[in-house]
mmCIF file of N, CA and C in Angstrom:
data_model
loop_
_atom_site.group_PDB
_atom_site.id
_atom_site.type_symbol
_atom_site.label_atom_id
_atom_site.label_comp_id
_atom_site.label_asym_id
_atom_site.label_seq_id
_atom_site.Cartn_x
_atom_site.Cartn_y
_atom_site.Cartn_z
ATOM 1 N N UNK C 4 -22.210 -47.076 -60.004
ATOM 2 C CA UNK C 4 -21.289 -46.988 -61.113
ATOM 3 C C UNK C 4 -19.856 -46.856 -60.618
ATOM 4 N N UNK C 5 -19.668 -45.979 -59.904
ATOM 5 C CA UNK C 5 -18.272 -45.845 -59.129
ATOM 6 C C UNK C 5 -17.730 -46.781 -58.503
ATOM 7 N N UNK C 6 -18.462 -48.101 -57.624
ATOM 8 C CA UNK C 6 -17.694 -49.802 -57.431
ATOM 9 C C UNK C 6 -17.163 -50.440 -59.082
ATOM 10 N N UNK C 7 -17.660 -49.992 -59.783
ATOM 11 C CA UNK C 7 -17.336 -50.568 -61.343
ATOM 12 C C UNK C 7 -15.823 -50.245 -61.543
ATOM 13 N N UNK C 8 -15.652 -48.901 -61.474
ATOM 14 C CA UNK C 8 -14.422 -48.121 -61.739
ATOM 15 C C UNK C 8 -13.276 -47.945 -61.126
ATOM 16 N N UNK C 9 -12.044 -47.760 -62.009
ATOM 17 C CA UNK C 9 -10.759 -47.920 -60.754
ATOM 18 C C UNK C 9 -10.258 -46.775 -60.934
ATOM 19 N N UNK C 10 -9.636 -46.538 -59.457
ATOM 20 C CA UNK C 10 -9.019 -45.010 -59.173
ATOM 21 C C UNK C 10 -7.696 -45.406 -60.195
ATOM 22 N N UNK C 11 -7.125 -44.478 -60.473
ATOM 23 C CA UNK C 11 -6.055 -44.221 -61.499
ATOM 24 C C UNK C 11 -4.896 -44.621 -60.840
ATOM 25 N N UNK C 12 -3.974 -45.292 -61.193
ATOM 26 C CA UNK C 12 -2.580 -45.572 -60.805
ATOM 27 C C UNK C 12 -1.590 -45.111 -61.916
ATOM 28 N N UNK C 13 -1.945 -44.830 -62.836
ATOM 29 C CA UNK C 13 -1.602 -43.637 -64.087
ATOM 30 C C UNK C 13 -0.563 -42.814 -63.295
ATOM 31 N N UNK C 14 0.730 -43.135 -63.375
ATOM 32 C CA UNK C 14 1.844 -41.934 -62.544
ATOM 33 C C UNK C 14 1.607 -41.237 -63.640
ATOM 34 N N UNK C 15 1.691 -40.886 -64.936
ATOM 35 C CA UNK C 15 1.701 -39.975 -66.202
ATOM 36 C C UNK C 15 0.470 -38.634 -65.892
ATOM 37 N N UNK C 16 -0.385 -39.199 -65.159
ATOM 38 C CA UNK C 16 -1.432 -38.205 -64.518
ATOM 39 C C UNK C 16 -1.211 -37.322 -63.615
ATOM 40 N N UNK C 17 -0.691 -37.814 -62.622
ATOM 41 C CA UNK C 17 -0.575 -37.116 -61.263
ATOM 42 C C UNK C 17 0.115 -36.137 -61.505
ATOM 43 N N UNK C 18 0.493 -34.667 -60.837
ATOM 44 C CA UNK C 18 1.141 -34.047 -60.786
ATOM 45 C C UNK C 18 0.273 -32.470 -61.543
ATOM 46 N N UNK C 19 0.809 -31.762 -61.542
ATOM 47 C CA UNK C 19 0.670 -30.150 -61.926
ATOM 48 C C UNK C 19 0.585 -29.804 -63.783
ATOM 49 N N UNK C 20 -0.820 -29.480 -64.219
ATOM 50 C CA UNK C 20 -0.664 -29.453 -65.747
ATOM 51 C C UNK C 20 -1.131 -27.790 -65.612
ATOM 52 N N UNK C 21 -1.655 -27.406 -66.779
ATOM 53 C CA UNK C 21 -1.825 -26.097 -67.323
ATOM 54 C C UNK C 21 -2.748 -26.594 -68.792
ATOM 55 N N UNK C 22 -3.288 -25.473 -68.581
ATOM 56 C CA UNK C 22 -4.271 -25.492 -70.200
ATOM 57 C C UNK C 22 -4.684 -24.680 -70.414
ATOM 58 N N UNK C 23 -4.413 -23.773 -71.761
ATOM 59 C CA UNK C 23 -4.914 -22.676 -72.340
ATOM 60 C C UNK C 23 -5.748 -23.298 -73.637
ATOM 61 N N UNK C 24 -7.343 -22.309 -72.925
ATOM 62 C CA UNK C 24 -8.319 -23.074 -74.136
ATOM 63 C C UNK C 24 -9.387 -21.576 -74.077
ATOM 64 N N UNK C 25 -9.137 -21.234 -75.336
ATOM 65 C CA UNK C 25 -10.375 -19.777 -75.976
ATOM 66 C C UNK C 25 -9.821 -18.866 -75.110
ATOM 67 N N UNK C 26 -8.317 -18.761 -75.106
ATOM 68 C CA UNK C 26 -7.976 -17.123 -74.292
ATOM 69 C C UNK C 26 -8.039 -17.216 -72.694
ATOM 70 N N UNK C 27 -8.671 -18.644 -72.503
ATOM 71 C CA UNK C 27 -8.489 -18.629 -71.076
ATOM 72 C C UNK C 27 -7.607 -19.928 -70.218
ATOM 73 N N UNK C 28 -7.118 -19.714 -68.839
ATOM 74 C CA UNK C 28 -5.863 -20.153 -68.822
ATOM 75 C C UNK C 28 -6.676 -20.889 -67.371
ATOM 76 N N UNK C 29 -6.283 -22.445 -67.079
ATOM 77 C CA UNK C 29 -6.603 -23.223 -66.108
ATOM 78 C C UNK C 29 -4.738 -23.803 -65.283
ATOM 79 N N UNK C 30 -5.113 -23.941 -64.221
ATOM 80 C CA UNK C 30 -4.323 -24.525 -63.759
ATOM 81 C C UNK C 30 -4.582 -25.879 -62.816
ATOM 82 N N UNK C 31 -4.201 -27.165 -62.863
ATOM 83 C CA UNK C 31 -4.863 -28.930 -62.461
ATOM 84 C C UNK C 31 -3.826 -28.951 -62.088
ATOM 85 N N UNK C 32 -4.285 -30.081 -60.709
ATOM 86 C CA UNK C 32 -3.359 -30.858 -59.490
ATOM 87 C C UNK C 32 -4.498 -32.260 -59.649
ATOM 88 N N UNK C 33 -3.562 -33.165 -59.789
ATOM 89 C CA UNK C 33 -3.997 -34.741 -59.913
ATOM 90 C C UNK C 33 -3.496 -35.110 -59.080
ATOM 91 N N UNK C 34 -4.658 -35.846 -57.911
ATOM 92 C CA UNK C 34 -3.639 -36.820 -56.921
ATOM 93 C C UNK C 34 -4.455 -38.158 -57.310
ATOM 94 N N UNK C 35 -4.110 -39.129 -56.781
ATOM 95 C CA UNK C 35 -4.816 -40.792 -56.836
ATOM 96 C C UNK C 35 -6.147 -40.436 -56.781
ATOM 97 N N UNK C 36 -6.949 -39.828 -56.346
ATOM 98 C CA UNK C 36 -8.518 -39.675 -56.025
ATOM 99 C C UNK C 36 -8.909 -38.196 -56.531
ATOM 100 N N UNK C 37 -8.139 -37.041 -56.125
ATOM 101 C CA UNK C 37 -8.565 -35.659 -56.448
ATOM 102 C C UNK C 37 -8.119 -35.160 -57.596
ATOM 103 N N UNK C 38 -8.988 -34.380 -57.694
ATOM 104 C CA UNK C 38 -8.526 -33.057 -58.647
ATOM 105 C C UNK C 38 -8.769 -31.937 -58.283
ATOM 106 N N UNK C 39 -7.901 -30.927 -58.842
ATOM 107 C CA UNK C 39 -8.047 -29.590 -58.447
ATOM 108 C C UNK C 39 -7.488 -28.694 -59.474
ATOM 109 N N UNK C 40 -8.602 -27.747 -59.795
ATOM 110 C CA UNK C 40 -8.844 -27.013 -60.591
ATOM 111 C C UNK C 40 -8.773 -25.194 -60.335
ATOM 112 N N UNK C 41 -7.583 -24.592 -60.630
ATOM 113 C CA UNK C 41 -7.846 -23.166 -60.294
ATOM 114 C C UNK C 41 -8.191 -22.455 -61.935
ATOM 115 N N UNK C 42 -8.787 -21.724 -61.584
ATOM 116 C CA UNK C 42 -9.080 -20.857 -62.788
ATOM 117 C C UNK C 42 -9.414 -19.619 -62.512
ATOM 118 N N UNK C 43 -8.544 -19.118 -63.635
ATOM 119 C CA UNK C 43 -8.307 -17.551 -63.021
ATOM 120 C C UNK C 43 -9.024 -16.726 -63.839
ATOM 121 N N UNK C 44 -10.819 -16.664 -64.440
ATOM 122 C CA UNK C 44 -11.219 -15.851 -64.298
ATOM 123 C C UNK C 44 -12.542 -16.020 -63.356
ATOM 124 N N UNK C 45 -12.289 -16.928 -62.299
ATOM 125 C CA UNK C 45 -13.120 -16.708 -60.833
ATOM 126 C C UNK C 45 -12.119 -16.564 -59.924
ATOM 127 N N UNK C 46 -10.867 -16.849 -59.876
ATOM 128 C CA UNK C 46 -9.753 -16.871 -58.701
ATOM 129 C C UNK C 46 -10.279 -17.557 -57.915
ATOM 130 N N UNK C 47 -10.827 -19.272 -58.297
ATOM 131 C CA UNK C 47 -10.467 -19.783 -57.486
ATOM 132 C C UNK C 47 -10.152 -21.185 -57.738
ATOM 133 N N UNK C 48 -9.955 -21.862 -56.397
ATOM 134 C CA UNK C 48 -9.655 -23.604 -56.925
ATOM 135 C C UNK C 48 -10.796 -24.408 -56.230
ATOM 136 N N UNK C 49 -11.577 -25.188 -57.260
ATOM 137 C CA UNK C 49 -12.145 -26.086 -57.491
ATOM 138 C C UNK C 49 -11.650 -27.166 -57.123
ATOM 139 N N UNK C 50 -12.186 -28.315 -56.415
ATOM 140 C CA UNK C 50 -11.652 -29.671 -55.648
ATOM 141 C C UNK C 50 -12.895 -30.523 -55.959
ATOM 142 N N UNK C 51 -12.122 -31.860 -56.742
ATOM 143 C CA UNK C 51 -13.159 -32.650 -57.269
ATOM 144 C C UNK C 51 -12.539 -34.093 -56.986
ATOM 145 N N UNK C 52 -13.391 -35.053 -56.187
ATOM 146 C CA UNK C 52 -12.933 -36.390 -56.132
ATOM 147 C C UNK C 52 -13.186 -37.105 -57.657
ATOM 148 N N UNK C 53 -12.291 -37.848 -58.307
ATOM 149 C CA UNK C 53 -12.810 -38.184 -59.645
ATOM 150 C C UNK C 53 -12.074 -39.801 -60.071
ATOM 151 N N UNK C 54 -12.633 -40.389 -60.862
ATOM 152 C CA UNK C 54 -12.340 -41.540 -61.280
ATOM 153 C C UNK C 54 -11.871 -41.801 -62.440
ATOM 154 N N UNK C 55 -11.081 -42.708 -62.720
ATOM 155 C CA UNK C 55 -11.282 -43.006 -64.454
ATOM 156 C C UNK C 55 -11.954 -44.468 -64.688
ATOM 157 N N UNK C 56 -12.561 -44.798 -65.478
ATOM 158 C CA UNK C 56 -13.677 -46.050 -66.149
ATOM 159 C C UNK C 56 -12.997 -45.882 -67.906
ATOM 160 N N UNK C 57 -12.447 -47.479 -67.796
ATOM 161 C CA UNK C 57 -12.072 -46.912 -69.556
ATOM 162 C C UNK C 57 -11.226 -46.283 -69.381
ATOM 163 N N UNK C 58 -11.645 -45.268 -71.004
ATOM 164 C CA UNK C 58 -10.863 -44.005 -71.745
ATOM 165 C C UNK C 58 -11.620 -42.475 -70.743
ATOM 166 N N UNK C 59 -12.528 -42.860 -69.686
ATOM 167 C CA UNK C 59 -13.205 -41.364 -69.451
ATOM 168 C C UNK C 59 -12.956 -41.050 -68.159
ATOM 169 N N UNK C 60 -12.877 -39.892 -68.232
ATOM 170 C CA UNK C 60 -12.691 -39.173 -66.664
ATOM 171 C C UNK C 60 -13.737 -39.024 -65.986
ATOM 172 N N UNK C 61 -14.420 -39.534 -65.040
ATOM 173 C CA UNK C 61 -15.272 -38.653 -64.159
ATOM 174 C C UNK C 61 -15.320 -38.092 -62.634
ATOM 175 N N UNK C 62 -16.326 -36.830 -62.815
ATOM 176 C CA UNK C 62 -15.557 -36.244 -61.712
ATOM 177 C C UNK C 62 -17.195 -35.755 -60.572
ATOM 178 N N UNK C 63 -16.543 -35.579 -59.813
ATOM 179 C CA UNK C 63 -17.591 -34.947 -58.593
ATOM 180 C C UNK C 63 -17.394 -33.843 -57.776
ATOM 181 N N UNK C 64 -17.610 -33.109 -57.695
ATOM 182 C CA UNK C 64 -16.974 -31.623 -56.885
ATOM 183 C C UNK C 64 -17.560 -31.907 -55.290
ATOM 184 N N UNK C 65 -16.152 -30.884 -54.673
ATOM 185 C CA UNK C 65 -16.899 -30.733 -53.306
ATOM 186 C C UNK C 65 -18.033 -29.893 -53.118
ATOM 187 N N UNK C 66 -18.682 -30.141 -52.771
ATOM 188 C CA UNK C 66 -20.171 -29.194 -52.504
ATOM 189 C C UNK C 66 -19.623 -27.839 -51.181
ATOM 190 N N UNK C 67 -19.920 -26.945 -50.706
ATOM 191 C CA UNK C 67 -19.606 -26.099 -49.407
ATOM 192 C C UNK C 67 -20.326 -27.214 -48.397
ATOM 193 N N UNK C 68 -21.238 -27.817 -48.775
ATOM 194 C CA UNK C 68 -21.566 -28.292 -47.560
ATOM 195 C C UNK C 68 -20.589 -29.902 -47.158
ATOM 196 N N UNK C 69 -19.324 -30.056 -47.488
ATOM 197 C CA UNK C 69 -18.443 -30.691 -47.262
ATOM 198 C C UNK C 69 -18.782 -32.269 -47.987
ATOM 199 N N UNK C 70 -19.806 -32.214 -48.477
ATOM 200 C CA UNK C 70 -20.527 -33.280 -49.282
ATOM 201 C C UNK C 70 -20.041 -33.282 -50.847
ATOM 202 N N UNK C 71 -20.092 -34.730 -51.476
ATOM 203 C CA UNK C 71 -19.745 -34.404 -53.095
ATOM 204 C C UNK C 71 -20.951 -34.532 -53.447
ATOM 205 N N UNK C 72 -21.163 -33.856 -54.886
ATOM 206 C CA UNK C 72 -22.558 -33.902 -55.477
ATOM 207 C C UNK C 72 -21.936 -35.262 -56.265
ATOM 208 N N UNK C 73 -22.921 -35.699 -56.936
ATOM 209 C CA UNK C 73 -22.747 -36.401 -58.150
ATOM 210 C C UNK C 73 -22.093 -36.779 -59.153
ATOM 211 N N UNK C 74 -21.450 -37.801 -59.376
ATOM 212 C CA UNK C 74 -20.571 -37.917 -60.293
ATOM 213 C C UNK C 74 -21.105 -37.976 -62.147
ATOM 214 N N UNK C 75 -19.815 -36.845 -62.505
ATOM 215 C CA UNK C 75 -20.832 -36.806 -63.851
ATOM 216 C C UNK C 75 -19.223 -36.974 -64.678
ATOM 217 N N UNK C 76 -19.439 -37.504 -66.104
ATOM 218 C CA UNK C 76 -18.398 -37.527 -67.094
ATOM 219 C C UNK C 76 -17.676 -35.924 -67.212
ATOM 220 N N UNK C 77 -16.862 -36.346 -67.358
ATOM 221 C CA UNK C 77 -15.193 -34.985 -67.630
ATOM 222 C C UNK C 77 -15.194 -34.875 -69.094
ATOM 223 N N UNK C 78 -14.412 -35.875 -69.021
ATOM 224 C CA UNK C 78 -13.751 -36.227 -70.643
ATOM 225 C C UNK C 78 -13.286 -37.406 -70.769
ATOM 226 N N UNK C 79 -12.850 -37.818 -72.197
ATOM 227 C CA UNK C 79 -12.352 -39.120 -72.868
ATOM 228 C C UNK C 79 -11.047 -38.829 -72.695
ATOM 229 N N UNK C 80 -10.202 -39.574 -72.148
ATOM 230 C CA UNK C 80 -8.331 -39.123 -72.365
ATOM 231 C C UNK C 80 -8.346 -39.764 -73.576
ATOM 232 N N UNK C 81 -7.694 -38.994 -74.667
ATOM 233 C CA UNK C 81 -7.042 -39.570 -75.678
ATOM 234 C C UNK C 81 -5.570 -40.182 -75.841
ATOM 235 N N UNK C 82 -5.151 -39.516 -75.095
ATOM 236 C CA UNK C 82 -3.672 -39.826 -75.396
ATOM 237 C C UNK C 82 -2.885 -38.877 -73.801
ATOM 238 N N UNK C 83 -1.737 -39.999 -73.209
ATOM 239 C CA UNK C 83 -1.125 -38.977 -72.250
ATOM 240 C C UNK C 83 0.475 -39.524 -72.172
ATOM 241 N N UNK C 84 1.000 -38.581 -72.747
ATOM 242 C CA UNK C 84 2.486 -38.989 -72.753
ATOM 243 C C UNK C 84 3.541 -38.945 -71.696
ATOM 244 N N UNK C 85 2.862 -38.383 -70.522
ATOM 245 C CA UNK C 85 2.944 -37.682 -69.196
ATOM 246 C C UNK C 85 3.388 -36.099 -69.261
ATOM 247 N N UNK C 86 3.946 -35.783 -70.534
ATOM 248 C CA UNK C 86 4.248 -34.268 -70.509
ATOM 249 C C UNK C 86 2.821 -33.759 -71.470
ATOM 250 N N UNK C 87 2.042 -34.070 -71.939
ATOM 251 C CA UNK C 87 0.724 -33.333 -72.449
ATOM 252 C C UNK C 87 -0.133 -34.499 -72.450
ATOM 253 N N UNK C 88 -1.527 -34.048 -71.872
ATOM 254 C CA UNK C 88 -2.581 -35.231 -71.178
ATOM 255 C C UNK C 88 -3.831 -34.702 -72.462
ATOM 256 N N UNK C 89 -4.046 -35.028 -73.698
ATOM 257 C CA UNK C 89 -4.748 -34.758 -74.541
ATOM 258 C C UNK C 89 -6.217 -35.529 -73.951
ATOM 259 N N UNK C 90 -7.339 -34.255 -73.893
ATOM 260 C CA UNK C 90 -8.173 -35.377 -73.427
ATOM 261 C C UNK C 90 -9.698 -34.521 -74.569
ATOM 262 N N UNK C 91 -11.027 -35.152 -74.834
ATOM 263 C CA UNK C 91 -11.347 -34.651 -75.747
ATOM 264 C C UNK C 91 -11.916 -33.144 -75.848
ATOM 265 N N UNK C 92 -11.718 -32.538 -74.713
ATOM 266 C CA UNK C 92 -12.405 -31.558 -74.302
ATOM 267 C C UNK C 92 -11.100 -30.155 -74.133
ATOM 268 N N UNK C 93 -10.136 -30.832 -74.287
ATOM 269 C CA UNK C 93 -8.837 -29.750 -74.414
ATOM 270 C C UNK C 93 -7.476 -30.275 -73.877
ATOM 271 N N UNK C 94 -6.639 -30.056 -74.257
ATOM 272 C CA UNK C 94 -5.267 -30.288 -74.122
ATOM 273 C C UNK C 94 -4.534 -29.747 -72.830
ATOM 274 N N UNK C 95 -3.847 -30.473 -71.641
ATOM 275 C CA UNK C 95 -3.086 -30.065 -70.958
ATOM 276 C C UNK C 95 -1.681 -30.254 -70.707
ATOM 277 N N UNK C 96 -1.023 -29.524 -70.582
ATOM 278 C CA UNK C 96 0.674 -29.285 -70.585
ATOM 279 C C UNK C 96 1.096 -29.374 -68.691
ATOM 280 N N UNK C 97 1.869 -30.336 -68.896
ATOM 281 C CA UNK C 97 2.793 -30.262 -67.462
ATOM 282 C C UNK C 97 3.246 -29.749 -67.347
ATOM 283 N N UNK C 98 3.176 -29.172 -65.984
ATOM 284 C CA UNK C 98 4.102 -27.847 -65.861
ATOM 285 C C UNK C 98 5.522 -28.125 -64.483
ATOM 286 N N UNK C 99 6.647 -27.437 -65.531
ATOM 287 C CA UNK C 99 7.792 -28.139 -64.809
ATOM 288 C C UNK C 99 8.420 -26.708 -65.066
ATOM 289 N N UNK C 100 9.415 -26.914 -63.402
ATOM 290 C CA UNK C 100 10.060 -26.005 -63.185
ATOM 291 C C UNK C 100 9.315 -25.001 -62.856
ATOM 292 N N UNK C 101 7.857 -24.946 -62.189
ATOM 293 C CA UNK C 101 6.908 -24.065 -62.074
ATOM 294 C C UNK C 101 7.274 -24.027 -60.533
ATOM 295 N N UNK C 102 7.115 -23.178 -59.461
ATOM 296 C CA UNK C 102 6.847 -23.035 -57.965
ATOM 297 C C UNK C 102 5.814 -22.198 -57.798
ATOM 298 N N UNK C 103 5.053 -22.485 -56.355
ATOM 299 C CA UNK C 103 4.004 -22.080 -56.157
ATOM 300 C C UNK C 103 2.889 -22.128 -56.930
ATOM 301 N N UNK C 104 2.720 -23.716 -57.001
ATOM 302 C CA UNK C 104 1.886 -24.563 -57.646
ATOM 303 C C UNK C 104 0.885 -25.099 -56.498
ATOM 304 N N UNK C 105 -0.408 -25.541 -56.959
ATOM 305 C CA UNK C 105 -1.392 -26.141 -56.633
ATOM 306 C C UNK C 105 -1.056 -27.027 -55.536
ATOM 307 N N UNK C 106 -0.081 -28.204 -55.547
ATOM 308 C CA UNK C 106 0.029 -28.824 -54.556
ATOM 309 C C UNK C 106 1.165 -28.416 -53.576
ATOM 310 N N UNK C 107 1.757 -27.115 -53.759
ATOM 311 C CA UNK C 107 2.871 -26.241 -52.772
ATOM 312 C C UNK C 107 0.961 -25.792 -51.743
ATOM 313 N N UNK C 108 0.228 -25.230 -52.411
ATOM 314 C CA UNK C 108 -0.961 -24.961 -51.456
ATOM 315 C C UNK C 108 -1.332 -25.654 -50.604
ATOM 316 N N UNK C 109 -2.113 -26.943 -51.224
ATOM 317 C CA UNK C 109 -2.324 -27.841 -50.109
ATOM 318 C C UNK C 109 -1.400 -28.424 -49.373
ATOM 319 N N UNK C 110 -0.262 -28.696 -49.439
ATOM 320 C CA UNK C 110 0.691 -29.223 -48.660
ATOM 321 C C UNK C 110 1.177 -28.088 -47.581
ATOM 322 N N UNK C 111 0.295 -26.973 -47.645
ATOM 323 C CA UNK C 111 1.092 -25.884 -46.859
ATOM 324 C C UNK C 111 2.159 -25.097 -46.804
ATOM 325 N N UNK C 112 3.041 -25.087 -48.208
ATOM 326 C CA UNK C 112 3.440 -24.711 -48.190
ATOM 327 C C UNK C 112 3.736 -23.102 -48.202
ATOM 328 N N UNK C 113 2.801 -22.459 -49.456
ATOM 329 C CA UNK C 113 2.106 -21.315 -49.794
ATOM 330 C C UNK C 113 0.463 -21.145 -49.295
ATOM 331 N N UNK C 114 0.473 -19.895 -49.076
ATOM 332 C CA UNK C 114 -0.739 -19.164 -49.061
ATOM 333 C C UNK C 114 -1.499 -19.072 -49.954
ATOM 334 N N UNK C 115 -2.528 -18.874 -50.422
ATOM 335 C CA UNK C 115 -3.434 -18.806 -51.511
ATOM 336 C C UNK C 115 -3.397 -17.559 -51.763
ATOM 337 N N UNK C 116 -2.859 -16.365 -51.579
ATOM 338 C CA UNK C 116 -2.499 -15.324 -51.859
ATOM 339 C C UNK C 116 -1.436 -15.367 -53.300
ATOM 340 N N UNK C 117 -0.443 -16.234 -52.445
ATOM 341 C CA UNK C 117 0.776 -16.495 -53.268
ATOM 342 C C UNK C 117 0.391 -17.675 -54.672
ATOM 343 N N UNK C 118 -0.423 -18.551 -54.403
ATOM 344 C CA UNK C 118 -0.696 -19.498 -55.706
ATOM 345 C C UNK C 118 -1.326 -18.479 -56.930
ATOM 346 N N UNK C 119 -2.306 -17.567 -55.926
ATOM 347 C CA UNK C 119 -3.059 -16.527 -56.823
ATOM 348 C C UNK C 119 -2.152 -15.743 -57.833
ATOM 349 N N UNK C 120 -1.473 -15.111 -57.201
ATOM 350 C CA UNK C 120 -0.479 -14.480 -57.524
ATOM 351 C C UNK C 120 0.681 -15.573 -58.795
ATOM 352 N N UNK C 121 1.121 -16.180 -58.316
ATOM 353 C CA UNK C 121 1.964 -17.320 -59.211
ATOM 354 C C UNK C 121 0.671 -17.145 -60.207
ATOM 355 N N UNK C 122 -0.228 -17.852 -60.054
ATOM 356 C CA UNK C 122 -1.051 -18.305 -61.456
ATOM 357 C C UNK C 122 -1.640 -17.326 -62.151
ATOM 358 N N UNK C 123 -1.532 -16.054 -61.853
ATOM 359 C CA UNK C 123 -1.698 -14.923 -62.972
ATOM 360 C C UNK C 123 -0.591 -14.513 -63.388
ATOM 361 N N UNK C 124 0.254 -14.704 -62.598
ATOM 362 C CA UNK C 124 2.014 -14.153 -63.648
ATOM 363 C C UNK C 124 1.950 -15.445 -64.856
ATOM 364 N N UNK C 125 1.360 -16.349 -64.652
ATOM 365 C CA UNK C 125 1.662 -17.784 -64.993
ATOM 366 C C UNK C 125 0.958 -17.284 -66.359
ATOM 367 N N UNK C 126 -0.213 -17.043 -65.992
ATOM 368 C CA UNK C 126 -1.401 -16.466 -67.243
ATOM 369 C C UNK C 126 -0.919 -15.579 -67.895
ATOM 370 N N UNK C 127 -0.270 -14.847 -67.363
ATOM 371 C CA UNK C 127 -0.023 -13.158 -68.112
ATOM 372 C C UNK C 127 1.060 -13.719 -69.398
ATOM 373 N N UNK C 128 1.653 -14.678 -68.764
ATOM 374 C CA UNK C 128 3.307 -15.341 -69.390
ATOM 375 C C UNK C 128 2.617 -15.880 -70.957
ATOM 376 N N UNK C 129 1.332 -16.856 -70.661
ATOM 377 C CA UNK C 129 0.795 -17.420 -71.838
ATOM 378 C C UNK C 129 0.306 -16.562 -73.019
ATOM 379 N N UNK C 130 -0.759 -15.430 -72.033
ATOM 380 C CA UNK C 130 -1.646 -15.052 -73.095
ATOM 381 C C UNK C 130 -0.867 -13.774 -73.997
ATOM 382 N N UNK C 131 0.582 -13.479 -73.321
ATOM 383 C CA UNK C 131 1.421 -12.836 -74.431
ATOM 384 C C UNK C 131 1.733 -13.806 -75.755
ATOM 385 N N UNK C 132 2.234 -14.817 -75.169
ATOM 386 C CA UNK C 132 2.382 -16.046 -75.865
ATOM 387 C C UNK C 132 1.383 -16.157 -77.142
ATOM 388 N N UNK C 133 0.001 -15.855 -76.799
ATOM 389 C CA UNK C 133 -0.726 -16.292 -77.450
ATOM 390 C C UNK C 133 -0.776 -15.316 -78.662
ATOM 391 N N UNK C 134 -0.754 -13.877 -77.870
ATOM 392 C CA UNK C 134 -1.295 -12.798 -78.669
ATOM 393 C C UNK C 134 0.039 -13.036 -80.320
ATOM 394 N N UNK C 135 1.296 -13.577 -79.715
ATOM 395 C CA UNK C 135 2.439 -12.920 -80.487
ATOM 396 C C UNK C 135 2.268 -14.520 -81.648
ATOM 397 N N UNK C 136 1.437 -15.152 -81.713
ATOM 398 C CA UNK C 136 1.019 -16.271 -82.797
ATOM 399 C C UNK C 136 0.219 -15.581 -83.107
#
């Protein structure tokens, strides 16, 4: 299925989003092939090689044993304006003017101490947000 499908050239994708969905707060890094997923009520980041086919995302995680499991459907993108990537499973917001982001990590820039840290001030920032609607 994956020779069928083309990696994304979607610039509107790539880059650093955010998504608050049921009180809880994600943070995504899109590159041409990966994704990466922190979520802060495991503290940690998730790394998934993934495709798009169509309107749908699919994705495959790294396994520990340096292997991907299986590629299984994400979601349908509905709509991506490059500043909010509506897809059917929840809404994500680009995040700009943010530092000590997802791809400051892998590029070496920051420690995973410090992303940790960034992405719960990041959380704390929203779910006031949320409470005061």
């Amino acid at each position: 299925m994956k020779n069928e499908a083309k990696l994304t050239d979607d610039k509107n994708l790539l880059g650093n989003w955010y998504s608050v969905k049921n009180n809880h707060y994600f943070e995504y890094f899109f590159e041409n092939s990966k994704m990466y997923v922190f979520s802060t009520s495991s503290l940690d980041l998730f790394e998934y090689d993934y495709y798009i086919k169509n309107d749908s995302i699919f994705n495959s995680i790294l396994l520990p044993s340096g292997k991907n499991g299986e590629y299984k459907f994400h979601s349908i993108i509905i709509d991506n304006d490059g500043s909010r990537l509506k897809l059917s499973t929840r809404t994500l917001e680009r995040m700009v003017d943010s530092t000590e982001t997802i791809d400051k990590f892998l590029n070496e820039k920051i420690d995973y101490d410090d992303l940790k840290k960034r992405v719960l001030s990041r959380e704390r920032k929203f779910s006031n947000l949320i409470k005061k609607e």
